Amino acid sequence: EDQVTQSPEALRLQEGESSSLNCSYTVSGLRGLFWYRQDPGKGPEFLFTLYSAGEEKEKERLKATLTKKESFLHITAPKPEDSATYLCAVQGSYGQNFVFGPGTRLSVLP
Amino acid sequence: GAVVSQHPSWVICKSGTSVKIECRSLDFQATTMFWYRQFPKQSLMLMATSNEGSKATYEQGVEKDKFLINHASLTLSTLTVTSAHPEDSSFYICSVSGTVVQKLFFGSGTQLSVL
């Protein structure tokens, strides 16, 4: 069974204080690992897709990396507007379903 | 990315009534749509997968007679919560996935409150 865990559950940072969020996964044949951002009361917003170990992608202050067992979302010099819940999901090769992790609630204080 | 429109954004209804939620893919042929449910501070729980022109596949523990899903076209899927009860109160989100682009695009969600 495909599984996704995320840590920490919640993270408080001061503005400018860089950190990383972790996503650990087990999947039967990884088709893709996805990162999403979700603001309260809204649907998730797509950030990145990673397909194979060693792959990295960047967007503004965010950088996502992937190994065979986990992915990291690095946030550099965060701003208050980066506050949100960050969700990680995987899609295995043997099904079309996406399995989501519980998310990390990030708060960036000014 | 694909634009997914979900309506209504919020709905309040009395216990025993039915509520319909619409999910439209505005610029994307959505062969597959997913319906999720999310409780406060929890992650997305897949309820069902619908493929255009065929019956939806429900996840274990989801009552198909209570949560009716119709995916009649490549741009529209509806979720009807029949005879809603307070325990059905939740945030419902739809998403679409195409055949070429496998990533999910989400609607804005519907907050359902059953009194």
Tab-separated table of C-alpha atoms in Angstrom:
chain	number	residue	atom	x	y	z
A	1	GLU	CA	0.000	0.000	0.000
A	2	ASP	CA	1.304	3.431	-0.962
A	3	GLN	CA	1.951	5.699	2.024
A	4	VAL	CA	3.086	9.259	2.588
A	5	THR	CA	4.167	10.878	5.838
A	6	GLN	CA	5.232	14.467	6.385
A	7	SER	CA	7.209	16.194	9.079
A	8	PRO	CA	7.042	18.349	10.988
A	9	GLU	CA	3.292	18.574	11.487
A	10	ALA	CA	3.625	22.313	12.092
A	11	LEU	CA	6.511	24.741	11.726
A	12	ARG	CA	6.899	28.316	12.871
A	13	LEU	CA	9.616	30.420	11.298
A	14	GLN	CA	10.690	33.992	11.583
A	15	GLU	CA	10.732	35.920	8.342
A	16	GLY	CA	14.024	35.180	6.606
A	17	GLU	CA	14.690	31.996	8.573
A	18	SER	CA	15.279	29.206	6.037
A	19	SER	CA	14.142	25.633	6.714
A	20	SER	CA	13.060	22.361	5.095
A	21	LEU	CA	9.917	20.271	5.095
A	22	ASN	CA	10.143	16.507	4.761
A	23	CYS	CA	7.981	14.055	2.844
A	24	SER	CA	8.707	10.342	3.248
A	25	TYR	CA	6.997	7.849	0.996
A	26	THR	CA	6.616	4.200	0.114
A	27	VAL	CA	5.161	3.417	-3.280
A	28	SER	CA	5.085	0.594	-5.770
A	29	GLY	CA	6.826	2.202	-8.690
A	30	LEU	CA	6.870	5.978	-8.463
A	31	ARG	CA	5.147	7.717	-11.330
A	32	GLY	CA	5.458	11.132	-9.726
A	33	LEU	CA	5.805	13.004	-6.440
A	34	PHE	CA	3.861	16.220	-6.137
A	35	TRP	CA	4.021	19.241	-3.854
A	36	TYR	CA	1.018	21.457	-3.288
A	37	ARG	CA	0.326	24.560	-1.261
A	38	GLN	CA	-3.061	24.959	0.417
A	39	ASP	CA	-4.402	28.145	1.978
A	40	PRO	CA	-7.243	27.912	4.526
A	41	GLY	CA	-10.634	27.352	2.909
A	42	LYS	CA	-9.165	26.854	-0.568
A	43	GLY	CA	-8.202	24.008	-2.822
A	44	PRO	CA	-4.558	22.964	-3.142
A	45	GLU	CA	-2.375	24.878	-5.571
A	46	PHE	CA	0.179	22.927	-7.598
A	47	LEU	CA	3.852	23.675	-6.947
A	48	PHE	CA	6.104	20.912	-8.316
A	49	THR	CA	6.243	17.451	-9.824
A	50	LEU	CA	9.336	15.302	-9.364
A	51	TYR	CA	9.750	12.072	-11.281
A	52	SER	CA	13.070	10.467	-10.369
A	53	ALA	CA	15.683	10.436	-7.626
A	54	GLY	CA	18.152	13.266	-7.916
A	55	GLU	CA	15.706	15.610	-9.570
A	56	GLU	CA	15.384	19.161	-8.270
A	57	LYS	CA	12.973	21.970	-9.101
A	58	GLU	CA	12.838	25.577	-7.990
A	59	LYS	CA	10.254	28.307	-7.894
A	60	GLU	CA	10.996	31.609	-6.227
A	61	ARG	CA	11.904	30.824	-2.597
A	62	LEU	CA	11.006	27.138	-2.877
A	63	LYS	CA	13.158	24.244	-3.978
A	64	ALA	CA	12.017	20.630	-4.080
A	65	THR	CA	14.363	17.651	-4.124
A	66	LEU	CA	13.780	13.913	-4.422
A	67	THR	CA	15.503	10.732	-3.285
A	68	LYS	CA	14.292	7.137	-3.513
A	69	LYS	CA	12.579	7.386	-0.136
A	70	GLU	CA	11.856	11.034	0.550
A	71	SER	CA	11.461	14.521	-0.774
A	72	PHE	CA	12.363	17.834	0.769
A	73	LEU	CA	10.800	21.207	0.219
A	74	HIS	CA	13.411	23.813	1.059
A	75	ILE	CA	12.206	27.309	1.735
A	76	THR	CA	14.805	30.060	1.603
A	77	ALA	CA	14.300	33.382	3.360
A	78	PRO	CA	10.559	32.863	3.774
A	79	LYS	CA	8.072	35.690	3.910
A	80	PRO	CA	4.741	35.860	5.799
A	81	GLU	CA	2.887	35.212	2.534
A	82	ASP	CA	4.518	31.772	2.401
A	83	SER	CA	2.382	30.760	5.376
A	84	ALA	CA	0.178	27.855	4.288
A	85	THR	CA	-0.169	24.116	4.544
A	86	TYR	CA	2.199	22.238	2.231
A	87	LEU	CA	0.978	18.884	0.994
A	88	CYS	CA	3.003	16.106	-0.557
A	89	ALA	CA	1.448	13.403	-2.729
A	90	VAL	CA	2.628	10.398	-4.721
A	91	GLN	CA	1.223	8.519	-7.650
A	92	GLY	CA	2.331	4.943	-8.135
A	93	SER	CA	2.727	3.134	-11.392
A	94	TYR	CA	-0.025	0.640	-10.684
A	95	GLY	CA	-2.929	2.981	-10.159
A	96	GLN	CA	-4.233	6.384	-11.045
A	97	ASN	CA	-4.884	7.450	-7.483
A	98	PHE	CA	-2.825	10.087	-5.754
A	99	VAL	CA	-1.977	9.452	-2.100
A	100	PHE	CA	-1.616	12.559	0.009
A	101	GLY	CA	0.370	13.108	3.167
A	102	PRO	CA	-1.104	14.892	6.190
A	103	GLY	CA	0.661	18.147	5.355
A	104	THR	CA	2.928	20.590	7.171
A	105	ARG	CA	1.346	23.798	8.464
A	106	LEU	CA	3.894	26.543	7.976
A	107	SER	CA	3.621	29.871	9.752
A	108	VAL	CA	6.078	32.643	8.910
A	109	LEU	CA	6.091	35.459	11.423
A	110	PRO	CA	7.049	39.005	10.420
B	1	GLY	CA	-2.285	25.041	-15.486
B	2	ALA	CA	-5.844	23.890	-15.892
B	3	VAL	CA	-8.653	26.005	-14.526
B	4	VAL	CA	-11.144	24.094	-12.405
B	5	SER	CA	-14.316	25.796	-11.295
B	6	GLN	CA	-16.210	24.436	-8.299
B	7	HIS	CA	-19.580	25.678	-7.092
B	8	PRO	CA	-20.890	26.558	-4.657
B	9	SER	CA	-18.052	27.754	-2.429
B	10	TRP	CA	-20.131	27.189	0.651
B	11	VAL	CA	-23.567	25.855	1.445
B	12	ILE	CA	-25.661	25.581	4.566
B	13	CYS	CA	-28.547	23.154	4.551
B	14	LYS	CA	-30.987	21.474	6.873
B	15	SER	CA	-30.574	17.869	7.886
B	16	GLY	CA	-32.305	15.531	5.444
B	17	THR	CA	-31.935	17.696	2.369
B	18	SER	CA	-29.738	16.976	-0.637
B	19	VAL	CA	-26.920	19.168	-1.878
B	20	LYS	CA	-25.308	19.178	-5.315
B	21	ILE	CA	-21.744	20.360	-5.893
B	22	GLU	CA	-20.508	21.057	-9.418
B	23	CYS	CA	-16.983	20.757	-10.703
B	24	ARG	CA	-16.132	22.101	-14.149
B	25	SER	CA	-12.903	21.854	-16.071
B	26	LEU	CA	-12.851	25.096	-18.037
B	27	ASP	CA	-9.906	24.600	-20.392
B	28	PHE	CA	-8.974	20.978	-20.087
B	29	GLN	CA	-10.512	17.673	-21.139
B	30	ALA	CA	-10.836	15.871	-17.850
B	31	THR	CA	-11.051	12.161	-18.501
B	32	THR	CA	-10.733	11.518	-14.797
B	33	MET	CA	-12.032	13.519	-11.856
B	34	PHE	CA	-11.455	12.896	-8.194
B	35	TRP	CA	-13.578	13.941	-5.240
B	36	TYR	CA	-11.913	14.520	-1.906
B	37	ARG	CA	-13.145	15.293	1.563
B	38	GLN	CA	-11.118	17.240	4.095
B	39	PHE	CA	-11.734	17.756	7.796
B	40	PRO	CA	-10.147	20.707	9.666
B	41	LYS	CA	-6.370	20.409	9.938
B	42	GLN	CA	-6.399	17.055	8.179
B	43	SER	CA	-5.263	16.009	4.751
B	44	LEU	CA	-7.297	15.134	1.706
B	45	MET	CA	-9.214	11.872	1.822
B	46	LEU	CA	-10.141	10.428	-1.544
B	47	MET	CA	-13.845	9.637	-1.737
B	48	ALA	CA	-14.249	8.487	-5.305
B	49	THR	CA	-12.765	8.481	-8.768
B	50	SER	CA	-14.978	9.142	-11.734
B	51	ASN	CA	-14.155	8.484	-15.356
B	52	GLU	CA	-16.142	10.164	-18.084
B	53	GLY	CA	-19.015	8.033	-19.276
B	54	SER	CA	-18.685	5.322	-16.674
B	55	LYS	CA	-19.641	4.695	-13.073
B	56	ALA	CA	-17.550	6.164	-10.308
B	57	THR	CA	-15.233	4.025	-8.230
B	58	TYR	CA	-15.736	4.634	-4.529
B	59	GLU	CA	-13.136	4.238	-1.824
B	60	GLN	CA	-13.724	1.791	0.976
B	61	GLY	CA	-16.125	3.164	3.558
B	62	VAL	CA	-17.729	5.745	1.248
B	63	GLU	CA	-21.436	5.121	0.683
B	64	LYS	CA	-22.138	5.308	-3.019
B	65	ASP	CA	-25.857	5.754	-2.445
B	66	LYS	CA	-25.215	8.730	-0.210
B	67	PHE	CA	-22.564	10.429	-2.324
B	68	LEU	CA	-23.812	10.303	-5.891
B	69	ILE	CA	-21.266	11.160	-8.553
B	70	ASN	CA	-22.085	11.914	-12.157
B	71	HIS	CA	-19.388	12.529	-14.786
B	72	ALA	CA	-21.493	12.985	-17.867
B	73	SER	CA	-19.008	14.964	-19.954
B	74	LEU	CA	-15.312	15.724	-20.208
B	75	THR	CA	-15.871	19.073	-18.514
B	76	LEU	CA	-18.413	18.440	-15.767
B	77	SER	CA	-18.692	16.224	-12.722
B	78	THR	CA	-21.211	16.584	-9.929
B	79	LEU	CA	-21.287	15.282	-6.380
B	80	THR	CA	-24.674	15.050	-4.711
B	81	VAL	CA	-24.821	14.535	-0.969
B	82	THR	CA	-28.196	12.901	-0.422
B	83	SER	CA	-30.150	13.207	2.818
B	84	ALA	CA	-27.346	15.172	4.407
B	85	HIS	CA	-26.695	14.904	8.127
B	86	PRO	CA	-24.480	16.996	10.428
B	87	GLU	CA	-21.702	14.411	10.219
B	88	ASP	CA	-21.511	15.103	6.473
B	89	SER	CA	-20.362	18.640	7.225
B	90	SER	CA	-16.928	18.975	5.696
B	91	PHE	CA	-14.834	20.623	2.996
B	92	TYR	CA	-15.306	18.883	-0.356
B	93	ILE	CA	-12.778	19.391	-3.148
B	94	CYS	CA	-12.769	18.142	-6.708
B	95	SER	CA	-9.759	17.694	-8.906
B	96	VAL	CA	-9.136	16.858	-12.526
B	97	SER	CA	-6.481	14.808	-14.222
B	98	GLY	CA	-5.974	14.545	-17.954
B	99	THR	CA	-4.496	11.776	-20.044
B	100	VAL	CA	-1.325	13.625	-20.997
B	101	VAL	CA	-0.706	15.685	-17.892
B	102	GLN	CA	-0.941	13.427	-14.879
B	103	LYS	CA	-0.795	16.061	-12.186
B	104	LEU	CA	-3.945	17.110	-10.395
B	105	PHE	CA	-5.607	20.475	-10.670
B	106	PHE	CA	-8.001	21.348	-7.886
B	107	GLY	CA	-11.182	23.287	-7.564
B	108	SER	CA	-11.545	25.925	-4.875
B	109	GLY	CA	-13.543	23.614	-2.628
B	110	THR	CA	-17.017	23.643	-1.113
B	111	GLN	CA	-17.629	24.040	2.595
B	112	LEU	CA	-20.783	22.135	3.507
B	113	SER	CA	-22.497	22.791	6.821
B	114	VAL	CA	-25.496	20.660	7.715
B	115	LEU	CA	-27.662	21.966	10.535
